[in-house]
XYZ file of C-alpha atoms in Angstrom:
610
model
C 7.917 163.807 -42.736
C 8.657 160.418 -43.580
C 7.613 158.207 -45.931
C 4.966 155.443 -45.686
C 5.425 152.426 -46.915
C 3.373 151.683 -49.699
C 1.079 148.341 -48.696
C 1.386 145.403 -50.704
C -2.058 144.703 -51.797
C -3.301 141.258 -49.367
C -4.140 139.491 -52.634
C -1.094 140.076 -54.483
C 1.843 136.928 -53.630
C 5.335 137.892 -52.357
C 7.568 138.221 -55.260
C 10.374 135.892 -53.436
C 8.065 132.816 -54.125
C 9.306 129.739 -56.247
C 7.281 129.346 -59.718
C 5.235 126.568 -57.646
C 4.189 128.517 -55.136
C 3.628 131.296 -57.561
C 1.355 129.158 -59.556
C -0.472 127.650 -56.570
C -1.142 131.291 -55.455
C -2.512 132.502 -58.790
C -4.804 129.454 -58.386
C -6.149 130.764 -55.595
C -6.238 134.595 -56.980
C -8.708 133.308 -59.400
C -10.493 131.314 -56.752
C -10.918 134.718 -55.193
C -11.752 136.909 -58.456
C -13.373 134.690 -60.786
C -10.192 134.958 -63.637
C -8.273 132.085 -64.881
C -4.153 131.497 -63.890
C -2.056 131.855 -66.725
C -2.074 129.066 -69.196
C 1.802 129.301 -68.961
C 2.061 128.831 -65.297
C -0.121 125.520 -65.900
C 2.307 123.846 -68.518
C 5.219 124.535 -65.885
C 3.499 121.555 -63.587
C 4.271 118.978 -65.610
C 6.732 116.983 -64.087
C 5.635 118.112 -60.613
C 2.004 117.153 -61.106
C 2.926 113.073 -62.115
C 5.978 112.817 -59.707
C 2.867 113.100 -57.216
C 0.805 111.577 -58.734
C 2.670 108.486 -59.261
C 3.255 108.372 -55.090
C 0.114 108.568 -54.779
C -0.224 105.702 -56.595
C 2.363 103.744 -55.358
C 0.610 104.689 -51.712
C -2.325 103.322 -52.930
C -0.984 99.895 -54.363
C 1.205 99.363 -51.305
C -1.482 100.063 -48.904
C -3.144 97.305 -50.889
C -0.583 94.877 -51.360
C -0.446 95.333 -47.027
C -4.059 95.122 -46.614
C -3.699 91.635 -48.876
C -0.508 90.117 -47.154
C -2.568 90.703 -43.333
C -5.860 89.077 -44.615
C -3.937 85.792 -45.700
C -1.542 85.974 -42.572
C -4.531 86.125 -40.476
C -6.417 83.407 -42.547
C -2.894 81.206 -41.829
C -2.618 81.997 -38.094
C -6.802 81.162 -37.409
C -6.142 77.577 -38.749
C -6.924 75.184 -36.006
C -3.889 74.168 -34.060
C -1.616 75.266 -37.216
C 1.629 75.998 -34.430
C 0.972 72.891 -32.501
C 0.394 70.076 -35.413
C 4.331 70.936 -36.050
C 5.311 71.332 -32.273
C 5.538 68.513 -29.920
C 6.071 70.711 -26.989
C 7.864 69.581 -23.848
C 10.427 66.934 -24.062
C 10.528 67.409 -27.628
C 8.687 64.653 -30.535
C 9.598 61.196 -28.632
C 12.809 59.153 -30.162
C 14.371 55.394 -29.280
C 12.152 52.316 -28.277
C 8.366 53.354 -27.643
C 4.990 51.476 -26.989
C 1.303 53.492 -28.626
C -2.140 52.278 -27.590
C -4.727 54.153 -29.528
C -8.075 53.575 -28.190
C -11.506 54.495 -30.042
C -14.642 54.722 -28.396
C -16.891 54.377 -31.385
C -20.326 56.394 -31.235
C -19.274 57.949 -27.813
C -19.977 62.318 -27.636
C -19.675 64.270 -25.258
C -23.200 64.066 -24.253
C -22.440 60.091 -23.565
C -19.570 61.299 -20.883
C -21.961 63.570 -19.211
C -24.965 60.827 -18.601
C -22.287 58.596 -17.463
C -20.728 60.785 -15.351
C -23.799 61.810 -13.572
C -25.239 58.267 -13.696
C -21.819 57.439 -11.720
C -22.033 59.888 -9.281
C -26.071 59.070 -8.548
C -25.448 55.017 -8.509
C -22.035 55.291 -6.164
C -23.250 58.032 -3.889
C -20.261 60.701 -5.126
C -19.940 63.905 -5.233
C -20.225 66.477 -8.292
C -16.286 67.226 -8.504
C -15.555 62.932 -8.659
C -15.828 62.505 -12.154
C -14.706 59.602 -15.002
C -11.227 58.995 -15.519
C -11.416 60.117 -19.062
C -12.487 64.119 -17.681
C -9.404 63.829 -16.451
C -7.171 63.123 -19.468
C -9.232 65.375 -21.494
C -6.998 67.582 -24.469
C -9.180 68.205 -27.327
C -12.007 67.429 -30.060
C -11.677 65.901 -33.317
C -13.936 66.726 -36.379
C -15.206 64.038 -38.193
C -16.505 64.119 -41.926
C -15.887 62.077 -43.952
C -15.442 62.380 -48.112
C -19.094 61.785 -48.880
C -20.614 63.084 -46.058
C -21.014 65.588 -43.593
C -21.976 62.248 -41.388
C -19.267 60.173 -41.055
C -19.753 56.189 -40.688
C -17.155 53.569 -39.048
C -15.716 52.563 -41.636
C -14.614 56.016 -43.000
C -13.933 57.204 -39.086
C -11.453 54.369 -38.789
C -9.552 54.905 -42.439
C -9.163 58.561 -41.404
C -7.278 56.716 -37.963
C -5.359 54.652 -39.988
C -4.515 55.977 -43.137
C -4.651 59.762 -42.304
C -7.010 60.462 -45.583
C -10.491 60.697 -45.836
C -12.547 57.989 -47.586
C -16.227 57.481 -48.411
C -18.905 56.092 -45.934
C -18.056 52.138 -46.002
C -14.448 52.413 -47.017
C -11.765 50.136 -44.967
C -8.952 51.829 -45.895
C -9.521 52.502 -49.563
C -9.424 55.761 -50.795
C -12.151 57.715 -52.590
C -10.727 56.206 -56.648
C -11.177 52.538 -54.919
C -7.181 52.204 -54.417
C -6.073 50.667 -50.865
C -3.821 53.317 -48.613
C -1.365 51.941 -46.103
C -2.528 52.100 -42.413
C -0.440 53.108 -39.484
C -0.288 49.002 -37.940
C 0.892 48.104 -41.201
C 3.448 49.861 -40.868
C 4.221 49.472 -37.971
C 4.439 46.001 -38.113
C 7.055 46.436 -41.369
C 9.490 48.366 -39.161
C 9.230 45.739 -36.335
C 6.446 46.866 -33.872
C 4.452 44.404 -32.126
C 0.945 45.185 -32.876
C -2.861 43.987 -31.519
C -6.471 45.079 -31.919
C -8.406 44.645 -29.049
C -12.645 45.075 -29.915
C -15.697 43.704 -28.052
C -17.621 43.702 -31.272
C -16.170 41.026 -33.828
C -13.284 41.700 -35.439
C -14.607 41.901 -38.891
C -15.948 45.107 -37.892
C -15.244 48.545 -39.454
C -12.622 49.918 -37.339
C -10.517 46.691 -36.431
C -11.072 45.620 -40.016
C -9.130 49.067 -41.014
C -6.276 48.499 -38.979
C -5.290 45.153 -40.953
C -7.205 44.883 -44.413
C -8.794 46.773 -47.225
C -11.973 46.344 -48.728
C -14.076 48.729 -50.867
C -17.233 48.464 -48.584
C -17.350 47.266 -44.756
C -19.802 44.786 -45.921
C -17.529 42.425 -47.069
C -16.092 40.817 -43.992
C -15.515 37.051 -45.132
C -12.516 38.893 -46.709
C -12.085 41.203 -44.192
C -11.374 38.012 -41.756
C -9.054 36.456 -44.711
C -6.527 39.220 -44.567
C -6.520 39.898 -41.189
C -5.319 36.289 -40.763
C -2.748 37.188 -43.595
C -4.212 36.635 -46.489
C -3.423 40.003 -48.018
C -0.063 41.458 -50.250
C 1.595 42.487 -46.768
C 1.194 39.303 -45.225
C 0.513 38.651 -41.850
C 0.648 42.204 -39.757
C -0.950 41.208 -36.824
C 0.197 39.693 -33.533
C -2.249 39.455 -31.044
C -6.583 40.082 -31.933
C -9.324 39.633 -28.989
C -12.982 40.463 -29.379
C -15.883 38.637 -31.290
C -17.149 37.934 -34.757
C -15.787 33.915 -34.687
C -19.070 33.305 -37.575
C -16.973 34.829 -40.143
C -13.954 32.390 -39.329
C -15.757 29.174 -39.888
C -16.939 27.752 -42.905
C -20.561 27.704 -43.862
C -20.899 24.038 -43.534
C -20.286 24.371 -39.602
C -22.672 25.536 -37.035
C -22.302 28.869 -35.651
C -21.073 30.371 -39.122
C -21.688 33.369 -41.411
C -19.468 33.325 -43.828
C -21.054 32.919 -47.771
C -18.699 30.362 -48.594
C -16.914 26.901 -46.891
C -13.448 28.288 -46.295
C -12.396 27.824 -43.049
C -10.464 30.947 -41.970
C -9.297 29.156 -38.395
C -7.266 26.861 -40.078
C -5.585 29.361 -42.765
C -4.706 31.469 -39.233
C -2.979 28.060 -37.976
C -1.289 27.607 -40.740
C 0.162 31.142 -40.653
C 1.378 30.512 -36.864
C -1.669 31.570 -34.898
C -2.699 30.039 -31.763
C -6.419 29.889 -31.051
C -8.300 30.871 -28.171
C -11.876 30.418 -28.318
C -13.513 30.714 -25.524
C -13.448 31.762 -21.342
C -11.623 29.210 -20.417
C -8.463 29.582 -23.213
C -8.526 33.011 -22.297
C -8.002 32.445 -18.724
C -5.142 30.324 -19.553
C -3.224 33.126 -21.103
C -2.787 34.285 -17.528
C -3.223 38.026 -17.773
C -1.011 37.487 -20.832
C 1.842 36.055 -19.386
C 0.907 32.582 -21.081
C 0.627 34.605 -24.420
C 2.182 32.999 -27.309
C 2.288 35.091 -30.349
C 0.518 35.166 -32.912
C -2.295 34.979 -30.951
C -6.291 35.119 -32.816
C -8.803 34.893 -29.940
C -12.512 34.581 -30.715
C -13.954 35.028 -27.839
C -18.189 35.440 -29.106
C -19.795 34.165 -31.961
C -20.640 37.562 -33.152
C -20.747 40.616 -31.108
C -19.449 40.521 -27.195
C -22.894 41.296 -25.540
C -23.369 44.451 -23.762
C -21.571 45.271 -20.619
C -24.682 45.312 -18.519
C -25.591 41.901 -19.661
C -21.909 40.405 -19.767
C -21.560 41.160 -15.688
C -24.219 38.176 -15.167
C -22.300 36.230 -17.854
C -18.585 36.943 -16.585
C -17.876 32.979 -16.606
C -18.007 33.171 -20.637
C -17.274 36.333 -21.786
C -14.068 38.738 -20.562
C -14.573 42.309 -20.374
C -13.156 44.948 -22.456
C -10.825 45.653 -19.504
C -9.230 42.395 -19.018
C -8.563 41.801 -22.789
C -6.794 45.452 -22.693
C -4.631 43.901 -19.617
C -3.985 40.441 -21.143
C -3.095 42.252 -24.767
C -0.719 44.933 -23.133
C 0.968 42.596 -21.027
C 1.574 39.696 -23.631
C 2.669 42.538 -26.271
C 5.419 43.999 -23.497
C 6.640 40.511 -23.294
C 6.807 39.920 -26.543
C 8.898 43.154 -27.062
C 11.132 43.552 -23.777
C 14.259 42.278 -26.027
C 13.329 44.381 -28.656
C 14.241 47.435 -30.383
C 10.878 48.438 -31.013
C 8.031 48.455 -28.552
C 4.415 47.720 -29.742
C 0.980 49.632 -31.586
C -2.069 48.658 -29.655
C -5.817 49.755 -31.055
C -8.390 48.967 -27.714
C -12.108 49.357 -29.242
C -14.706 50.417 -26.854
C -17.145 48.700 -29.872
C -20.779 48.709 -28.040
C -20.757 51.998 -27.424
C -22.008 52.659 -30.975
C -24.558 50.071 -30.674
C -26.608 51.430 -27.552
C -26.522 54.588 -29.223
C -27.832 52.617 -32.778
C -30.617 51.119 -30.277
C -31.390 54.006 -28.602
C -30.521 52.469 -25.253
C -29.539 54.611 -22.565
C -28.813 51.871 -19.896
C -26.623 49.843 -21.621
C -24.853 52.985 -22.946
C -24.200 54.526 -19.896
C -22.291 50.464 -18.764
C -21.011 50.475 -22.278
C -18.818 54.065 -21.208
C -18.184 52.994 -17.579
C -16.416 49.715 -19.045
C -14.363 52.282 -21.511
C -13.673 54.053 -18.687
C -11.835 51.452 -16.803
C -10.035 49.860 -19.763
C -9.202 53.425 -20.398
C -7.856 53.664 -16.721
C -6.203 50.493 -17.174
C -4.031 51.479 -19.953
C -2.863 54.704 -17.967
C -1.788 52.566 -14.897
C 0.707 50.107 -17.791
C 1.753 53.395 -18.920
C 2.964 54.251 -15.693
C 4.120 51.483 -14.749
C 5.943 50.219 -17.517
C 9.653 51.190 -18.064
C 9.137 52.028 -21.943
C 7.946 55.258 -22.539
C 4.821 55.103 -24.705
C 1.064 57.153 -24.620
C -2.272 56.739 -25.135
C -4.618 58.423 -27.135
C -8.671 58.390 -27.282
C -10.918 59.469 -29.499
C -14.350 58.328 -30.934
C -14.778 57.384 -34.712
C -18.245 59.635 -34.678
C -21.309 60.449 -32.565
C -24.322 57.901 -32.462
C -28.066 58.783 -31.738
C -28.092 62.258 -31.474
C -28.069 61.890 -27.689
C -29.505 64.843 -25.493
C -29.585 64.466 -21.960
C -32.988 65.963 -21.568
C -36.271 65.302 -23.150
C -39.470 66.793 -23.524
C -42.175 64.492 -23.043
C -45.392 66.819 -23.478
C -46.091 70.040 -25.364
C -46.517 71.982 -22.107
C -43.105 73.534 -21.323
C -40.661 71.091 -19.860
C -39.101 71.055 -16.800
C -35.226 70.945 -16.518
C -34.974 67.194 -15.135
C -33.053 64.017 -15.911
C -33.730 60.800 -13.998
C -30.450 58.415 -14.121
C -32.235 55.965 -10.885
C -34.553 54.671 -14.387
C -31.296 53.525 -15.514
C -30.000 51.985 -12.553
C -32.726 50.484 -11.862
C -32.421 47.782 -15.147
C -30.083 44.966 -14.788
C -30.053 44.300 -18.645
C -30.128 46.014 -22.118
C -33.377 46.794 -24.061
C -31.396 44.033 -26.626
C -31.734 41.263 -23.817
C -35.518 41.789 -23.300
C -35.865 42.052 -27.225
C -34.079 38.889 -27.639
C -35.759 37.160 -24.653
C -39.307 38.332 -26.185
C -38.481 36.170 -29.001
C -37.552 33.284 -27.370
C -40.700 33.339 -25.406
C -43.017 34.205 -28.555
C -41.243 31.046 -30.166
C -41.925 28.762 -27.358
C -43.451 29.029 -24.076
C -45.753 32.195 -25.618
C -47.299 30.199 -28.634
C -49.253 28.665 -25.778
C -50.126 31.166 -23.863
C -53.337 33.434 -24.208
C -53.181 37.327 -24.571
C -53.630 37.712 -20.691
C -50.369 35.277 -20.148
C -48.417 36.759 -22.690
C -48.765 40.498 -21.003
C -47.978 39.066 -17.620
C -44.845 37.658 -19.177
C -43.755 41.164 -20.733
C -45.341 42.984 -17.706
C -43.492 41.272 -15.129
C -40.459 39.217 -16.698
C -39.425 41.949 -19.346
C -40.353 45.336 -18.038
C -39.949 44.643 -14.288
C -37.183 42.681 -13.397
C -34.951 42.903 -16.349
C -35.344 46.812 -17.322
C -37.091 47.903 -13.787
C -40.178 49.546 -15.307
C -42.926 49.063 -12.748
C -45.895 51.371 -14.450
C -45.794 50.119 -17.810
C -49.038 51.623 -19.713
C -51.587 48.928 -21.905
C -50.567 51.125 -25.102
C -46.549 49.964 -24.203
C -47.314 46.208 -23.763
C -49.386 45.918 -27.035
C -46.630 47.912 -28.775
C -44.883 45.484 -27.773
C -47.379 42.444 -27.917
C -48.409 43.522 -31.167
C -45.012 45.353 -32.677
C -46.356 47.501 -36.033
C -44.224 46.030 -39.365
C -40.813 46.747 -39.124
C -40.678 48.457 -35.955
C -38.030 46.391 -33.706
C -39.337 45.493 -29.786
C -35.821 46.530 -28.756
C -36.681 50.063 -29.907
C -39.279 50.302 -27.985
C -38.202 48.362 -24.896
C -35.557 51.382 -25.165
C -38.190 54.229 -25.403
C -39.982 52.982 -22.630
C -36.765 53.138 -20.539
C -35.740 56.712 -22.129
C -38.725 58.243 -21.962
C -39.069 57.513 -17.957
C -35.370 58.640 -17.688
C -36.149 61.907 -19.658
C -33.132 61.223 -21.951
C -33.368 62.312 -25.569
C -32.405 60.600 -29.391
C -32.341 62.174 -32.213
C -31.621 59.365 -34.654
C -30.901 55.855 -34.783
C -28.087 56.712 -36.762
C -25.033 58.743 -36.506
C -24.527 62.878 -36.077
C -22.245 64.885 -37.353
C -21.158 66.158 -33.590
C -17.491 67.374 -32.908
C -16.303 64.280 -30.258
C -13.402 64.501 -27.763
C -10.004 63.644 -27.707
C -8.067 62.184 -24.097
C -3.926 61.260 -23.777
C -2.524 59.890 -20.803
C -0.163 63.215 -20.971
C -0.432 66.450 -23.010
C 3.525 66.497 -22.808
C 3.467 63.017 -25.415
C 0.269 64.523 -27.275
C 0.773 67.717 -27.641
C 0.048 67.989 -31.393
C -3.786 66.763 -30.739
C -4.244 69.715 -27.949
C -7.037 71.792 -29.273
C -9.650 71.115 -32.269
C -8.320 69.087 -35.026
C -9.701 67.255 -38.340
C -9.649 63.370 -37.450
C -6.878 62.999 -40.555
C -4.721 64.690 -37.677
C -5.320 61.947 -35.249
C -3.988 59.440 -38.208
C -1.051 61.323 -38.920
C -0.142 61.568 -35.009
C -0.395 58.061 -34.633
C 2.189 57.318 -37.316
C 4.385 60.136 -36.832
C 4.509 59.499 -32.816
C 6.297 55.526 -33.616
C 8.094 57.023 -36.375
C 6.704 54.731 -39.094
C 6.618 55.057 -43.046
C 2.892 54.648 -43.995
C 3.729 55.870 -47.280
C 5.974 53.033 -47.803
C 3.022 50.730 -46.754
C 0.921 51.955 -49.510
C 2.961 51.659 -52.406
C 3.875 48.243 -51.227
C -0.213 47.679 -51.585
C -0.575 49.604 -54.494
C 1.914 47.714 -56.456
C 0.015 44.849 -55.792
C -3.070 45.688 -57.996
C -3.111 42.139 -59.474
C -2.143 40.144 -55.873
C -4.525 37.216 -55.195
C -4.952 34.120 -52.549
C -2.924 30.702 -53.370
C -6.771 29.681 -53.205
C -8.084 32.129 -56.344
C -8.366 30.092 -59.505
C -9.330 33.118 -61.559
C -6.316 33.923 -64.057
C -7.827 36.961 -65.129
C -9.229 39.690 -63.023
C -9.308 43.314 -62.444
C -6.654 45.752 -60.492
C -7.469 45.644 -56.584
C -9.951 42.597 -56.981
C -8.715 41.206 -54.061
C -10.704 44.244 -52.115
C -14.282 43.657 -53.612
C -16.663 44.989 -55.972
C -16.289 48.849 -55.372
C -20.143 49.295 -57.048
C -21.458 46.476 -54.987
C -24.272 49.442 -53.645
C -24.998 52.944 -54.260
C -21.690 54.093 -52.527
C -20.618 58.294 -53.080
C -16.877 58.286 -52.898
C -16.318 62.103 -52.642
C -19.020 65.411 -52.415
C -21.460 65.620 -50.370
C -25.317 64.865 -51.194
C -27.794 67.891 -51.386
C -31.479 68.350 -50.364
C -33.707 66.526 -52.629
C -36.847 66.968 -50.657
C -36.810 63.901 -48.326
C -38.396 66.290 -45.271
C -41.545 63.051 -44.760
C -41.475 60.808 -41.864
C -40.554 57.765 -43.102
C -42.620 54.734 -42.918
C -41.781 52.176 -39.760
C -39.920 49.590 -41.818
C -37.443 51.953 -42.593
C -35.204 52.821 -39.969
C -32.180 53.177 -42.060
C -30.001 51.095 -39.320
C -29.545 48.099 -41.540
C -27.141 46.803 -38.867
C -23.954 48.849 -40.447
C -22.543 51.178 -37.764
């Protein structure tokens, strides 16, 4: 009989095992029985037992190190346009002789396009897929804070444009520690560009005046008009400026002046070559621009150009914003057609801003239309002309807060808009303020109260701003305005409330605005959302200029002053005004302090700076 095998007991290991696997199965023998593995078996793991242990750890640290190196790729590849602010796409960044007209329609948000668009389509009888020339040349959105606030103003808005930094609120291209930065016409003008600013506000303003000067705050623009005419360390950059603000060009002992002091800017601009134009009828003689002799200064208003919707009934003494961009672009192309280098342009759509400071839907919605064309003028040189150049547009910041919808009762609204209340006035809520005061300082002094709301009844509301139902509370608000509270605010109300359109503010918002080209191919870094600093740097980088250069030029100037200044002695950057001449934050942004009150009616905060 044979033998049987004797069974190996199930709990006992094979004896062939390594001293490892021996170990490992006495570990689980005394999982099994309760008893302890050998103390010798345990001293045999030693280097085992930290050879895995250190891959574990090096598993650990590496899985770390790859969790680390994705979060800040990812952070890197979300940042806004990061591929394209380096890429100039199609055709490649441009190179050889080259024209740039940069125009700014200052207070202008997308809400602004979208009453104007539909306010076009009502007025002409169009359908919903004929829209502005702008929607058509749409390519992005700029962001637009400035260094002290979250609300940018013009001034800042404009030294972003020009210099490519960020400034302080009231800053013409100054930087935050008070020292001036170069801006993208000066230095264009250094490497032989042709350049012109083109604004129908005055040309003192905030973003003309950062184009061709430096001053610490916007308010000082008797100096702002002595450097544009030359009187700065660069010299003379300009050729060719159209728009308003002639006040601050005379001296103080002439009518029709502003200026603090008795210089008279017109004749230091003749001395430094420019020709004057100074009304319609020099303008006309430039001939479209083929008259043009450069350098050319034209002031073309006392102070602001008025509105669009009350310039059409005064065509014979003001131009509009789109025959100034034709005369400038054509007498710049002349200037430049046996040049090298082509020419920088900056077009201002100015009055935007200031329907959207007053609140003023009707003269906004003329104020965009007239953008519009300029803005369709510019494309058609473009296309026409046989140097290659582009066109940008953007808007310094949003004004007013504008909604296009209202809500008028506490009942729940209905979804309605009524653009026939704005076509229905033939002038701006500034007009009837301003003819209100004429009439209260003549004719009205001898009128009675019944007289006096006849006059606003049927001269102001109903022929000039086409408001036919006026109620008795309206006409003594406006009889009888309460301190402080201006008649062209509510002239405006009574128009916007009837129209169903809706303000926030009288100020500025912080609202992401739009950016247009005449061609994605030429623009291609601006496609998408950028910082307005990006817009800057495009501008210089597309003509190929040195802005750098520009500002150490100005910044080794610190001491520069005017054949005119007497002073021996005077502090570094004088020449660009007191930087504490108000309560100005240069950099960080305010915090809540508890101002959550209505104000009180005499403080609207507008103050006229925009």
């Amino acid at each position: 009989m044979a033998a049987i095998p004797r069974e190996e007991p199930l709990l006992v290991p094979p004896q062939h095992f390594s001293d490892d696997q021996s170990f490992h199965a006495e570990e689980e023998d005394a999982l099994l029985t309760g008893e302890r593995a050998q103390r010798k078996h345990a001293e045999r793991r030693g280097w085992s037992f930290w050879k895995e242990i250190g891959l574990l750890a090096w598993a650990v640290i590496a899985t770390i190190l790859v969790i680390i190196l994705g979060v800040v790729y990812q952070h890197e590849a979300s940042k806004p346009n990061q591929a394209s602010k380096d890429t100039w796409g199609p055709g490649g960044k441009p190179s050889g002789k080259r024209n740039l007209i940069f125009m700014v329609s200052d207070g202008m948000g997308p809400a602004s396009l979208s009453m104007t668009r539909s306010f076009r389509q009502y007025t002409e009888g169009l359908p919903i897929d004929n829209t502005l020339i702008l929607d058509q040349h749409y390519i992005g959105t700029s962001r637009t804070r400035s260094s002290s606030s979250l609300v940018t103003d013009s001034a800042a808005g404009a030294t972003a444009f020009s210099c490519g930094f960020k400034s302080y609120n009231g800053a013409i291209s100054v930087l935050p520690d008070h020292t001036p930065c170069g801006t993208v016409l000066e230095a264009a003008s250094l490497a032989g560009y042709k350049t012109g600013l083109v604004v129908t506000t005055r040309l003192t303003d905030a973003t003309p005046a950062c184009f061709a000067s430096h001053a610490n705050l916007r308010q000082y623009e008797d100096s702002i008009a002595e450097q544009e005419v030359g009187e700065n360390p660069l010299g003379r950059v300009v050729d060719l400026m159209l728009g308003g603000g002639r006040c601050h060009f005379l001296p103080n002992t002439t009518s029709g002046s502003c200026r603090a002091d008795d210089r008279d800017i017109v004749e230091v601009a003749s001395k430094n070559g420019f020709n004057l134009v100074k009304d319609r009828a020099g303008f006309d003689a430039l001939n479209g621009g083929t008259q043009a002799k450069l350098p050319l200064l034209g002031l073309l208003a006392e102070t602001d150009i008025p509105y669009e919707i009350d310039r059409r009934s005064q065509n014979d003494v003001y131009p509009s914003l789109e025959e100034m961009a034709r005369t400038a672009l054509t007498a710049l192309s002349e200037a430049t057609k046996d040049s090298e280098h082509g020419f920088f342009l900056m077009i201002e759509g100015s009055r935007i801003d200031h329907a959207g400071h007053g609140n003023d839907p009707a003269a906004q919605v003329h104020e965009v239309l007239a953008y519009d064309k300029a803005f369709a003028a510019v494309v058609e040189f473009l296309e026409k002309d046989s140097t290659p150049g582009v066109l940008v547009s953007t808007s310094d910041h949003e004004t007013g807060g504008l909604a296009t919808a209202r809500q008028l009762h506490t009942s729940y609204p209905q979804y309605l808009w009524y653009p026939g209340v704005l076509a229905n006035a033939s002038h701006s809520s500034e007009y009837a303020a301003a003819k209100l005061s004429e009439y209260s300082a003549g004719a009205g002094k001898l009128a009675n109260e019944s007289e006096k709301k006849a006059y606003i009844r049927q001269t102001l509301l109903e022929k000039h701003l086409g408001i036919t139902d006026a109620s008795d509370e309206e006409v003594k608000a406006l009889l009888h305005p309460q301190p402080g509270l201006s008649p062209g605010y509510v002239f405006a109300d009574i128009v916007s409330r009837r129209s169903q359109i809706g303000w926030s503010t009288h100020g500025h918002s912080a609202v992401d605005v739009n950016i247009y080209a005449s061609s994605t191919k030429d623009a291609w870094p601006l496609v998408g959302n950028n910082e307005n600093t990006d817009v800057g740097n495009f501008l210089a980088n597309y003509l190929g200029v040195d802005v750098k250069d520009a500002t150490k030029r100005l910044q080794a100037s610190a001491s520069w002053r005017v054949s005119s200044d007497e002073v021996s002695t005077q502090s570094d950057y004088h020449w660009m005004g007191d930087p504490l001449g108000s309560d100005v934050r240069a950099d960080g942004l305010d915090t809540y302090h508890g101002d959550f009150k209505k104000r009180s009616l005499d403080d609207c905060g507008c103050g006229g700076l925009h």
